[in-house]
Tab-separated table of C-alpha atoms in Angstrom:
chain	number	residue	atom	x	y	z
A	25	UNK	CA	194.337	171.556	-57.903
A	26	UNK	CA	192.925	171.653	-61.592
A	27	UNK	CA	194.717	173.916	-64.103
A	28	UNK	CA	193.826	177.409	-64.616
A	29	UNK	CA	191.607	178.383	-66.890
A	30	UNK	CA	192.866	180.205	-69.668
A	31	UNK	CA	191.863	183.145	-71.270
A	32	UNK	CA	190.580	184.184	-74.075
A	33	UNK	CA	193.606	186.337	-75.127
A	34	UNK	CA	195.507	183.116	-74.103
A	35	UNK	CA	193.803	180.528	-76.255
A	36	UNK	CA	193.159	183.453	-79.221
A	37	UNK	CA	197.577	183.515	-78.569
A	38	UNK	CA	198.395	179.441	-78.727
A	39	UNK	CA	196.375	179.054	-81.819
A	40	UNK	CA	197.780	181.639	-83.715
A	41	UNK	CA	200.684	179.992	-83.212
A	42	UNK	CA	200.106	176.542	-83.435
A	43	UNK	CA	198.000	176.940	-86.199
A	44	UNK	CA	198.669	179.967	-87.913
A	45	UNK	CA	201.611	180.768	-87.875
A	46	UNK	CA	202.991	177.625	-89.327
A	47	UNK	CA	200.866	177.985	-91.870
A	48	UNK	CA	202.190	181.248	-92.734
A	49	UNK	CA	206.135	180.096	-92.129
A	50	UNK	CA	206.075	177.114	-94.489
A	51	UNK	CA	204.792	179.720	-97.224
A	52	UNK	CA	207.048	182.190	-96.449
A	53	UNK	CA	209.817	179.858	-96.767
A	54	UNK	CA	208.695	177.521	-99.546
A	55	UNK	CA	210.745	178.632	-103.047
A	56	UNK	CA	208.736	179.257	-105.468
A	57	UNK	CA	206.354	182.180	-103.799
A	58	UNK	CA	209.396	183.106	-102.303
A	59	UNK	CA	210.845	184.138	-105.999
A	60	UNK	CA	207.790	184.993	-106.901
A	61	UNK	CA	208.091	187.791	-103.722
A	62	UNK	CA	211.735	189.208	-104.534
A	63	UNK	CA	210.897	188.134	-108.509
A	64	UNK	CA	208.096	191.037	-108.288
A	65	UNK	CA	210.746	193.317	-106.030
A	66	UNK	CA	212.229	194.423	-109.430
A	67	UNK	CA	209.398	195.954	-110.515
A	68	UNK	CA	209.168	198.261	-108.127
A	69	UNK	CA	211.894	200.978	-109.886
A	70	UNK	CA	210.339	200.332	-113.508
A	71	UNK	CA	207.460	200.707	-111.958
A	72	UNK	CA	207.678	204.597	-110.411
A	73	UNK	CA	209.570	205.724	-113.547
A	74	UNK	CA	206.769	203.762	-115.901
A	75	UNK	CA	204.339	205.830	-113.999
A	76	UNK	CA	205.711	208.982	-113.737
A	77	UNK	CA	206.083	209.013	-116.906
A	78	UNK	CA	203.327	208.485	-118.047
A	79	UNK	CA	201.759	211.686	-115.689
A	80	UNK	CA	204.872	214.003	-117.536
A	81	UNK	CA	203.037	213.114	-121.043
A	82	UNK	CA	199.692	213.232	-120.001
A	83	UNK	CA	198.917	216.058	-117.489
A	84	UNK	CA	195.959	215.192	-115.117
A	85	UNK	CA	194.408	219.327	-116.426
A	86	UNK	CA	190.157	218.328	-115.752
A	87	UNK	CA	188.170	219.188	-119.136
A	88	UNK	CA	186.679	221.830	-118.122
A	89	UNK	CA	189.714	223.739	-117.884
A	90	UNK	CA	190.271	225.783	-121.068
A	91	UNK	CA	191.483	228.886	-120.669
A	92	UNK	CA	194.527	230.273	-118.029
A	93	UNK	CA	192.375	231.408	-115.727
A	94	UNK	CA	194.471	231.750	-113.585
A	95	UNK	CA	198.355	230.445	-112.398
A	96	UNK	CA	197.080	226.864	-111.386
A	97	UNK	CA	195.731	226.661	-114.885
A	98	UNK	CA	198.314	227.675	-117.085
A	99	UNK	CA	200.373	226.497	-115.847
A	100	UNK	CA	198.104	222.474	-116.217
A	101	UNK	CA	197.670	224.017	-120.264
A	102	UNK	CA	201.551	224.957	-120.491
A	103	UNK	CA	202.250	221.777	-119.634
A	104	UNK	CA	199.762	219.706	-121.739
A	105	UNK	CA	201.253	221.306	-124.804
A	106	UNK	CA	204.643	221.132	-123.887
A	107	UNK	CA	203.367	216.705	-123.293
A	108	UNK	CA	201.941	216.752	-126.035
A	109	UNK	CA	204.499	217.911	-128.348
A	110	UNK	CA	206.682	215.862	-126.677
A	111	UNK	CA	204.331	212.423	-126.077
A	112	UNK	CA	206.750	210.332	-128.354
A	113	UNK	CA	209.885	210.829	-126.194
A	114	UNK	CA	207.902	211.059	-122.747
A	115	UNK	CA	206.539	207.303	-123.698
A	116	UNK	CA	209.283	205.825	-124.106
A	117	UNK	CA	210.295	204.867	-120.440
A	118	UNK	CA	206.179	203.495	-119.949
A	119	UNK	CA	206.144	200.716	-122.671
A	120	UNK	CA	209.711	199.970	-122.007
A	121	UNK	CA	209.315	199.370	-118.335
A	122	UNK	CA	205.467	198.614	-117.510
A	123	UNK	CA	204.872	198.430	-120.634
A	124	UNK	CA	206.744	195.486	-121.405
A	125	UNK	CA	207.025	194.564	-117.492
A	126	UNK	CA	205.889	190.340	-117.935
A	127	UNK	CA	209.561	190.073	-119.027
A	128	UNK	CA	211.132	191.777	-115.606
A	129	UNK	CA	208.645	189.334	-114.279
A	130	UNK	CA	209.810	186.667	-116.344
A	131	UNK	CA	213.260	187.116	-115.461
A	132	UNK	CA	212.792	187.875	-111.409
A	133	UNK	CA	211.160	185.156	-111.182
A	134	UNK	CA	213.141	182.474	-113.044
A	135	UNK	CA	216.654	184.194	-111.824
A	136	UNK	CA	215.911	184.029	-107.942
A	137	UNK	CA	214.486	180.494	-108.389
A	138	UNK	CA	217.444	178.685	-110.233
A	139	UNK	CA	219.184	180.486	-107.266
A	140	UNK	CA	217.848	178.809	-105.085
A	141	UNK	CA	218.093	175.337	-106.560
A	142	UNK	CA	221.841	176.336	-107.255
A	143	UNK	CA	222.099	176.508	-111.213
A	144	UNK	CA	223.123	178.675	-113.323
A	145	UNK	CA	221.168	181.797	-113.055
A	146	UNK	CA	221.956	183.603	-116.468
A	147	UNK	CA	221.126	180.414	-118.358
A	148	UNK	CA	217.519	180.027	-117.132
A	149	UNK	CA	216.928	183.874	-116.977
A	150	UNK	CA	217.751	183.705	-121.480
A	151	UNK	CA	215.767	180.547	-121.626
A	152	UNK	CA	213.203	181.512	-119.085
A	153	UNK	CA	212.919	184.512	-121.486
A	154	UNK	CA	213.312	183.157	-124.931
A	155	UNK	CA	209.514	180.773	-124.533
A	156	UNK	CA	208.112	183.041	-123.183
A	157	UNK	CA	208.275	185.173	-126.133
A	158	UNK	CA	207.627	181.971	-128.058
A	159	UNK	CA	204.595	181.457	-126.588
A	160	UNK	CA	203.253	185.112	-125.740
A	161	UNK	CA	202.444	185.276	-129.810
A	162	UNK	CA	204.010	189.178	-129.712
A	163	UNK	CA	206.195	188.278	-132.719
A	164	UNK	CA	204.567	189.315	-136.299
A	165	UNK	CA	206.465	187.441	-138.435
A	166	UNK	CA	204.664	189.616	-141.183
A	167	UNK	CA	206.675	192.972	-140.291
A	168	UNK	CA	209.602	191.189	-138.401
A	169	UNK	CA	208.091	193.350	-135.075
A	170	UNK	CA	207.312	193.315	-131.437
A	171	UNK	CA	203.395	193.232	-130.081
A	172	UNK	CA	203.751	195.522	-127.026
A	173	UNK	CA	201.139	195.022	-125.514
A	174	UNK	CA	201.478	191.176	-125.463
A	175	UNK	CA	203.718	191.544	-122.610
A	176	UNK	CA	202.411	194.027	-120.490
A	177	UNK	CA	200.972	193.364	-116.563
A	178	UNK	CA	198.295	191.752	-117.619
A	179	UNK	CA	200.804	188.561	-118.488
A	180	UNK	CA	201.973	188.916	-115.896
A	181	UNK	CA	200.274	184.919	-114.352
A	182	UNK	CA	201.963	183.454	-117.957
A	183	UNK	CA	205.316	184.598	-117.076
A	184	UNK	CA	205.069	183.284	-113.855
A	185	UNK	CA	204.130	180.011	-114.617
A	186	UNK	CA	206.447	179.947	-117.400
A	187	UNK	CA	209.498	181.085	-115.435
A	188	UNK	CA	208.325	178.444	-112.646
A	189	UNK	CA	207.879	175.623	-114.822
A	190	UNK	CA	211.309	176.366	-117.500
A	191	UNK	CA	213.722	177.022	-114.661
A	192	UNK	CA	212.276	173.802	-112.957
A	193	UNK	CA	212.505	171.519	-116.352
A	194	UNK	CA	216.179	172.626	-115.942
A	195	UNK	CA	216.068	171.311	-112.082
A	196	UNK	CA	215.187	167.537	-114.188
A	197	UNK	CA	217.261	167.401	-116.708
A	198	UNK	CA	220.834	168.720	-113.987
A	199	UNK	CA	219.265	166.316	-111.831
A	200	UNK	CA	219.464	163.999	-114.504
A	201	UNK	CA	222.615	164.454	-115.475
A	202	UNK	CA	220.650	165.365	-118.805
A	203	UNK	CA	222.764	167.122	-120.114
A	204	UNK	CA	226.194	167.279	-123.466
A	205	UNK	CA	229.545	166.331	-122.355
A	206	UNK	CA	232.385	168.054	-121.976
A	207	UNK	CA	235.853	167.175	-121.736
A	208	UNK	CA	237.546	168.350	-118.388
A	209	UNK	CA	239.426	170.314	-119.897
A	210	UNK	CA	237.412	172.842	-121.359
A	211	UNK	CA	236.838	176.125	-118.889
A	212	UNK	CA	233.551	175.738	-116.792
A	213	UNK	CA	232.385	179.234	-119.002
A	214	UNK	CA	232.693	177.484	-122.240
A	215	UNK	CA	230.975	174.588	-121.297
A	216	UNK	CA	228.120	175.634	-119.419
A	217	UNK	CA	226.158	176.952	-122.908
A	218	UNK	CA	226.858	172.882	-123.928
A	219	UNK	CA	225.330	172.312	-120.856
A	220	UNK	CA	221.365	174.461	-120.700
A	221	UNK	CA	221.600	173.219	-123.624
A	222	UNK	CA	219.159	170.016	-124.280
A	223	UNK	CA	216.248	171.069	-121.930
A	224	UNK	CA	216.499	174.814	-123.923
A	225	UNK	CA	215.800	173.121	-126.644
A	226	UNK	CA	213.946	170.675	-125.492
A	227	UNK	CA	211.319	173.445	-123.886
A	228	UNK	CA	211.548	175.288	-127.177
A	229	UNK	CA	209.818	171.935	-128.958
A	230	UNK	CA	207.489	171.381	-125.932
A	231	UNK	CA	206.112	175.025	-125.404
A	232	UNK	CA	205.888	176.074	-129.119
A	233	UNK	CA	203.541	172.788	-129.434
A	234	UNK	CA	201.423	173.562	-127.461
A	235	UNK	CA	201.357	177.955	-127.579
A	236	UNK	CA	200.556	176.246	-131.601
A	237	UNK	CA	197.052	173.636	-130.484
A	238	UNK	CA	195.827	175.973	-127.790
A	239	UNK	CA	196.233	178.866	-130.510
A	240	UNK	CA	194.711	176.758	-133.195
A	241	UNK	CA	192.001	175.235	-130.810
A	242	UNK	CA	190.995	178.849	-128.970
A	243	UNK	CA	192.476	181.972	-131.586
A	244	UNK	CA	194.864	182.963	-128.594
A	245	UNK	CA	198.256	181.487	-126.908
A	246	UNK	CA	199.644	179.984	-123.454
A	247	UNK	CA	199.578	183.695	-121.950
A	248	UNK	CA	196.207	184.778	-124.148
A	249	UNK	CA	194.891	181.751	-121.564
A	250	UNK	CA	196.373	182.151	-118.813
A	251	UNK	CA	195.469	185.699	-118.349
A	252	UNK	CA	191.959	185.001	-119.201
A	253	UNK	CA	191.476	182.141	-116.844
A	254	UNK	CA	193.008	184.597	-114.119
A	255	UNK	CA	190.754	187.392	-114.412
A	256	UNK	CA	188.008	186.074	-112.013
A	257	UNK	CA	191.445	186.623	-109.981
A	258	UNK	CA	192.118	189.883	-110.253
A	259	UNK	CA	187.706	190.416	-110.019
A	260	UNK	CA	187.745	188.492	-106.508
A	261	UNK	CA	190.185	189.816	-105.063
A	262	UNK	CA	188.964	194.159	-106.435
A	263	UNK	CA	186.126	193.088	-103.601
A	264	UNK	CA	186.039	194.911	-99.641
A	265	UNK	CA	186.416	191.749	-97.865
A	266	UNK	CA	189.549	190.523	-99.876
A	267	UNK	CA	190.879	193.600	-98.823
A	268	UNK	CA	190.412	193.000	-95.417
A	269	UNK	CA	191.191	189.297	-94.879
A	270	UNK	CA	194.415	190.324	-96.979
A	271	UNK	CA	195.871	192.762	-94.386
A	272	UNK	CA	194.504	191.717	-91.626
A	273	UNK	CA	196.350	188.559	-91.746
A	274	UNK	CA	199.454	191.173	-91.843
A	275	UNK	CA	198.246	192.427	-89.050
A	276	UNK	CA	198.299	188.835	-86.974
A	277	UNK	CA	201.478	188.892	-88.567
A	278	UNK	CA	202.732	191.195	-86.949
A	279	UNK	CA	201.278	191.674	-83.977
A	280	UNK	CA	203.048	188.194	-83.800
A	281	UNK	CA	206.923	189.555	-85.173
A	282	UNK	CA	206.446	188.538	-88.142
A	283	UNK	CA	207.301	190.813	-90.898
A	284	UNK	CA	203.920	190.559	-92.531
A	285	UNK	CA	204.116	192.039	-95.413
A	286	UNK	CA	206.383	189.557	-96.469
A	287	UNK	CA	204.162	186.938	-95.513
A	288	UNK	CA	201.575	187.762	-97.758
A	289	UNK	CA	203.395	189.649	-100.626
A	290	UNK	CA	203.274	185.998	-103.067
A	291	UNK	CA	199.953	186.506	-103.536
A	292	UNK	CA	199.282	190.018	-103.080
A	293	UNK	CA	202.551	191.600	-104.778
A	294	UNK	CA	201.513	189.917	-108.907
A	295	UNK	CA	197.537	190.612	-108.531
A	296	UNK	CA	198.160	194.034	-106.738
A	297	UNK	CA	201.557	194.950	-109.767
A	298	UNK	CA	198.116	194.397	-112.435
A	299	UNK	CA	195.828	196.286	-110.433
A	300	UNK	CA	198.189	199.020	-110.491
A	301	UNK	CA	199.429	198.458	-114.547
A	302	UNK	CA	196.017	198.499	-115.670
A	303	UNK	CA	195.047	201.084	-114.082
A	304	UNK	CA	197.287	203.434	-115.774
A	305	UNK	CA	197.580	202.531	-118.454
A	306	UNK	CA	193.510	203.254	-118.436
A	307	UNK	CA	194.790	207.126	-117.303
A	308	UNK	CA	196.772	207.436	-120.536
A	309	UNK	CA	193.698	206.321	-122.024
A	310	UNK	CA	191.591	208.916	-120.607
A	311	UNK	CA	189.637	205.986	-119.043
A	312	UNK	CA	187.404	205.262	-115.240
A	313	UNK	CA	190.299	203.857	-113.616
A	314	UNK	CA	188.488	200.166	-112.055
A	315	UNK	CA	190.904	198.530	-109.478
A	316	UNK	CA	190.627	199.778	-106.162
A	317	UNK	CA	193.045	196.875	-105.061
A	318	UNK	CA	195.788	198.288	-106.133
A	319	UNK	CA	199.240	200.707	-104.228
A	320	UNK	CA	199.793	200.720	-101.206
A	321	UNK	CA	197.265	199.966	-98.876
A	322	UNK	CA	199.541	200.269	-96.343
A	323	UNK	CA	198.714	203.949	-96.676
A	324	UNK	CA	195.305	203.996	-95.401
A	325	UNK	CA	195.866	201.046	-92.965
A	326	UNK	CA	198.056	200.251	-90.685
A	327	UNK	CA	200.250	203.722	-91.317
A	328	UNK	CA	197.944	205.986	-90.285
A	329	UNK	CA	197.714	204.104	-87.499
A	330	UNK	CA	201.149	204.334	-85.978
A	331	UNK	CA	201.363	207.666	-85.925
A	332	UNK	CA	198.246	207.382	-83.698
A	333	UNK	CA	200.211	205.092	-81.597
A	334	UNK	CA	202.969	207.894	-81.468
A	335	UNK	CA	201.532	211.017	-81.158
A	336	UNK	CA	199.266	209.177	-78.447
A	337	UNK	CA	202.800	208.212	-76.963
A	338	UNK	CA	203.882	211.493	-77.622
A	339	UNK	CA	200.626	213.396	-76.156
A	340	UNK	CA	198.783	211.295	-73.661
A	341	UNK	CA	200.967	209.291	-72.190
A	342	UNK	CA	203.408	209.029	-68.789
A	343	UNK	CA	205.397	205.714	-68.335
A	344	UNK	CA	209.265	206.602	-69.009
A	345	UNK	CA	208.331	203.881	-71.938
A	346	UNK	CA	206.109	205.038	-73.869
A	347	UNK	CA	207.268	208.968	-73.520
A	348	UNK	CA	211.496	208.138	-74.873
A	349	UNK	CA	209.896	205.953	-77.295
A	350	UNK	CA	209.028	209.170	-80.055
A	351	UNK	CA	211.665	210.544	-79.234
A	352	UNK	CA	213.476	207.820	-81.085
A	353	UNK	CA	210.337	206.495	-83.653
A	354	UNK	CA	208.619	209.719	-84.303
A	355	UNK	CA	210.973	210.847	-87.576
A	356	UNK	CA	210.818	207.033	-88.823
A	357	UNK	CA	207.301	206.422	-88.517
A	358	UNK	CA	206.464	210.474	-90.502
A	359	UNK	CA	208.847	207.654	-93.371
A	360	UNK	CA	206.536	204.979	-92.515
A	361	UNK	CA	209.470	202.873	-90.927
A	362	UNK	CA	207.436	201.692	-88.202
A	363	UNK	CA	210.023	198.384	-87.212
A	364	UNK	CA	211.104	201.217	-84.087
A	365	UNK	CA	207.279	201.022	-83.008
A	366	UNK	CA	207.180	197.380	-83.426
A	367	UNK	CA	209.110	196.002	-80.980
A	368	UNK	CA	209.656	199.611	-78.927
A	369	UNK	CA	205.720	199.497	-77.556
A	370	UNK	CA	205.928	196.841	-78.274
A	371	UNK	CA	203.373	195.859	-80.531
A	372	UNK	CA	204.370	192.535	-80.617
A	373	UNK	CA	202.497	190.234	-78.374
A	374	UNK	CA	200.638	193.248	-77.045
A	375	UNK	CA	196.621	192.586	-76.951
A	376	UNK	CA	196.395	197.172	-76.019
A	377	UNK	CA	197.527	197.674	-79.720
A	378	UNK	CA	196.103	194.567	-82.356
A	379	UNK	CA	192.619	195.557	-81.222
A	380	UNK	CA	192.912	199.006	-82.257
A	381	UNK	CA	195.179	198.424	-84.828
A	382	UNK	CA	191.890	195.827	-86.472
A	383	UNK	CA	190.030	198.406	-85.241
A	384	UNK	CA	192.008	200.979	-86.901
A	385	UNK	CA	192.614	199.367	-90.424
A	386	UNK	CA	188.387	198.127	-90.680
A	387	UNK	CA	187.569	201.740	-90.538
A	388	UNK	CA	190.579	203.333	-92.552
A	389	UNK	CA	190.024	200.518	-96.014
A	390	UNK	CA	186.658	200.446	-95.522
A	391	UNK	CA	186.109	204.030	-96.187
A	392	UNK	CA	189.272	203.587	-98.483
A	393	UNK	CA	187.016	201.900	-101.047
A	394	UNK	CA	183.688	202.832	-100.535
A	395	UNK	CA	184.498	206.339	-101.327
A	396	UNK	CA	186.815	204.943	-104.251
A	397	UNK	CA	184.052	203.044	-104.911
A	398	UNK	CA	181.488	205.456	-105.266
A	399	UNK	CA	184.572	208.620	-107.692
A	400	UNK	CA	184.712	210.648	-104.460
A	401	UNK	CA	188.674	210.590	-103.679
A	402	UNK	CA	190.824	209.487	-106.436
A	403	UNK	CA	192.785	205.371	-107.435
A	404	UNK	CA	195.623	204.683	-107.082
A	405	UNK	CA	197.122	204.107	-111.075
A	406	UNK	CA	200.994	205.133	-109.615
A	407	UNK	CA	203.523	203.885	-107.334
A	408	UNK	CA	205.804	205.539	-104.592
A	409	UNK	CA	208.482	204.872	-102.705
A	410	UNK	CA	207.284	203.655	-99.899
A	411	UNK	CA	209.126	205.996	-97.684
A	412	UNK	CA	207.029	208.941	-98.920
A	413	UNK	CA	205.216	210.890	-95.613
A	414	UNK	CA	201.155	208.859	-96.422
A	415	UNK	CA	199.237	211.496	-97.227
A	416	UNK	CA	202.083	213.216	-100.192
A	417	UNK	CA	201.683	209.760	-101.106
A	418	UNK	CA	197.739	209.238	-101.576
A	419	UNK	CA	197.495	212.305	-103.626
A	420	UNK	CA	200.683	212.031	-105.443
A	421	UNK	CA	199.543	207.855	-105.881
A	422	UNK	CA	196.295	209.147	-106.475
A	423	UNK	CA	196.646	212.867	-108.250
A	424	UNK	CA	193.721	213.235	-106.075
A	425	UNK	CA	193.860	215.723	-103.513
A	426	UNK	CA	190.813	214.406	-101.956
A	427	UNK	CA	193.186	211.176	-100.505
A	428	UNK	CA	194.971	212.983	-98.925
A	429	UNK	CA	192.203	214.296	-97.049
A	430	UNK	CA	191.073	211.220	-96.292
A	431	UNK	CA	193.974	210.366	-95.003
A	432	UNK	CA	194.435	213.248	-91.954
A	433	UNK	CA	191.032	212.600	-91.886
A	434	UNK	CA	191.264	209.521	-90.598
A	435	UNK	CA	194.663	210.193	-88.746
A	436	UNK	CA	192.469	211.834	-86.643
A	437	UNK	CA	189.740	209.176	-86.484
A	438	UNK	CA	192.953	206.625	-85.318
A	439	UNK	CA	194.108	208.719	-82.917
A	440	UNK	CA	190.766	209.449	-81.091
A	441	UNK	CA	190.586	204.820	-80.976
A	442	UNK	CA	194.160	204.874	-80.178
A	443	UNK	CA	194.636	207.257	-76.779
A	444	UNK	CA	192.142	204.687	-74.607
A	445	UNK	CA	193.723	201.583	-75.210
A	446	UNK	CA	197.298	203.461	-75.491
A	447	UNK	CA	196.371	205.229	-71.717
A	448	UNK	CA	195.710	201.917	-70.487
A	449	UNK	CA	198.644	200.176	-71.657
A	450	UNK	CA	200.784	203.458	-70.114
A	451	UNK	CA	198.289	202.785	-66.734
A	452	UNK	CA	199.925	199.660	-66.604
A	453	UNK	CA	203.800	199.787	-67.542
A	454	UNK	CA	203.935	203.395	-65.218
A	455	UNK	CA	202.946	200.536	-61.902
A	456	UNK	CA	204.993	198.684	-63.287
A	457	UNK	CA	207.468	201.784	-63.423
A	458	UNK	CA	207.026	202.638	-59.731
A	459	UNK	CA	206.902	199.310	-58.548
A	460	UNK	CA	210.486	198.659	-59.419
A	461	UNK	CA	211.500	202.353	-57.513
A	462	UNK	CA	209.599	200.573	-54.646
A	463	UNK	CA	212.104	198.038	-54.733
């Protein structure tokens, strides 16, 4: 008897398991990309603190508001006057967080990569920071000061490359045992600085020479050159096709029970963080915000759809499995913790949720992108904890109430799309439950 012909879904599932998953797993486990992912996580509290410092120092007061004609206008004008009087103090957290964010990128990536290699983490972090400060051309010898502008988000990609190269050089010297030999009687904590001395001298000399040559040829240092080279990438990823591709890829990983955000974050985190910092700097300067791919795109993507699934289960499903699950998952879902739904519905390997998830994602992100591009709604310039409810997060990240309205509208659109699929899935589960009871 001939083998039964596989359905389209079975062929698609086989393709994903055989082709996409190995690639995704390899990317997730690749030590350099994993170190970038882990190193970028230390930026989250810094971007939150720095963002709200800017918001306090530069209140969102429309130019048309000049008189305290009502309570809101009176509050905004009072806030503006207070911020103007205390801006020097309020801006310190911003300049020491987002203003020199590339320093934290160097430290984070050097730490996690050296840890993966089993190297001394502190020595590698200090060495990478030292080299980055040299090649950033941030030091003004004439005044003995550091130009903070050369340490900001624009130079983040240079920071990533410098951190990786410094750790790799240290690893090479350690593996080849090219180091200052200390007697066994010397305590490890005393010997450690001497062990890293030779590779650090090598890094300083080599990177200083290369930076001097590049500066003499181009008028800018290594990190500035890298910033220029990466500009086309930042522009390209700010397009709707790029955003849809990355978010759909994350959705497909979630479909197979793999944390999609962790899989794509080595690529997306540096770009989104750089874009967010650029938007924040533009907000501080009173200029139009440029980047749409900034902040947490899941606010307009899968999080709304999961809310729709929860409501659909609560009011439109009859099976015991789907009626019971919201009692457990509704509150976590409100705070964007959707694992109970991912593994409880489950959405893993479930075509009844994959199809509406993709449809909703495309509709949601397209609506958000087009409205933001037309300046009908705001673009993000603030970071909030991911557990902030979506409508609140949409408003606070942009300080534009229209973003919150969009989230609410998209929720009802997603609900209308999700209900037919959830009812079909519910019908299947109900039949299975009735069959089990009849046995």
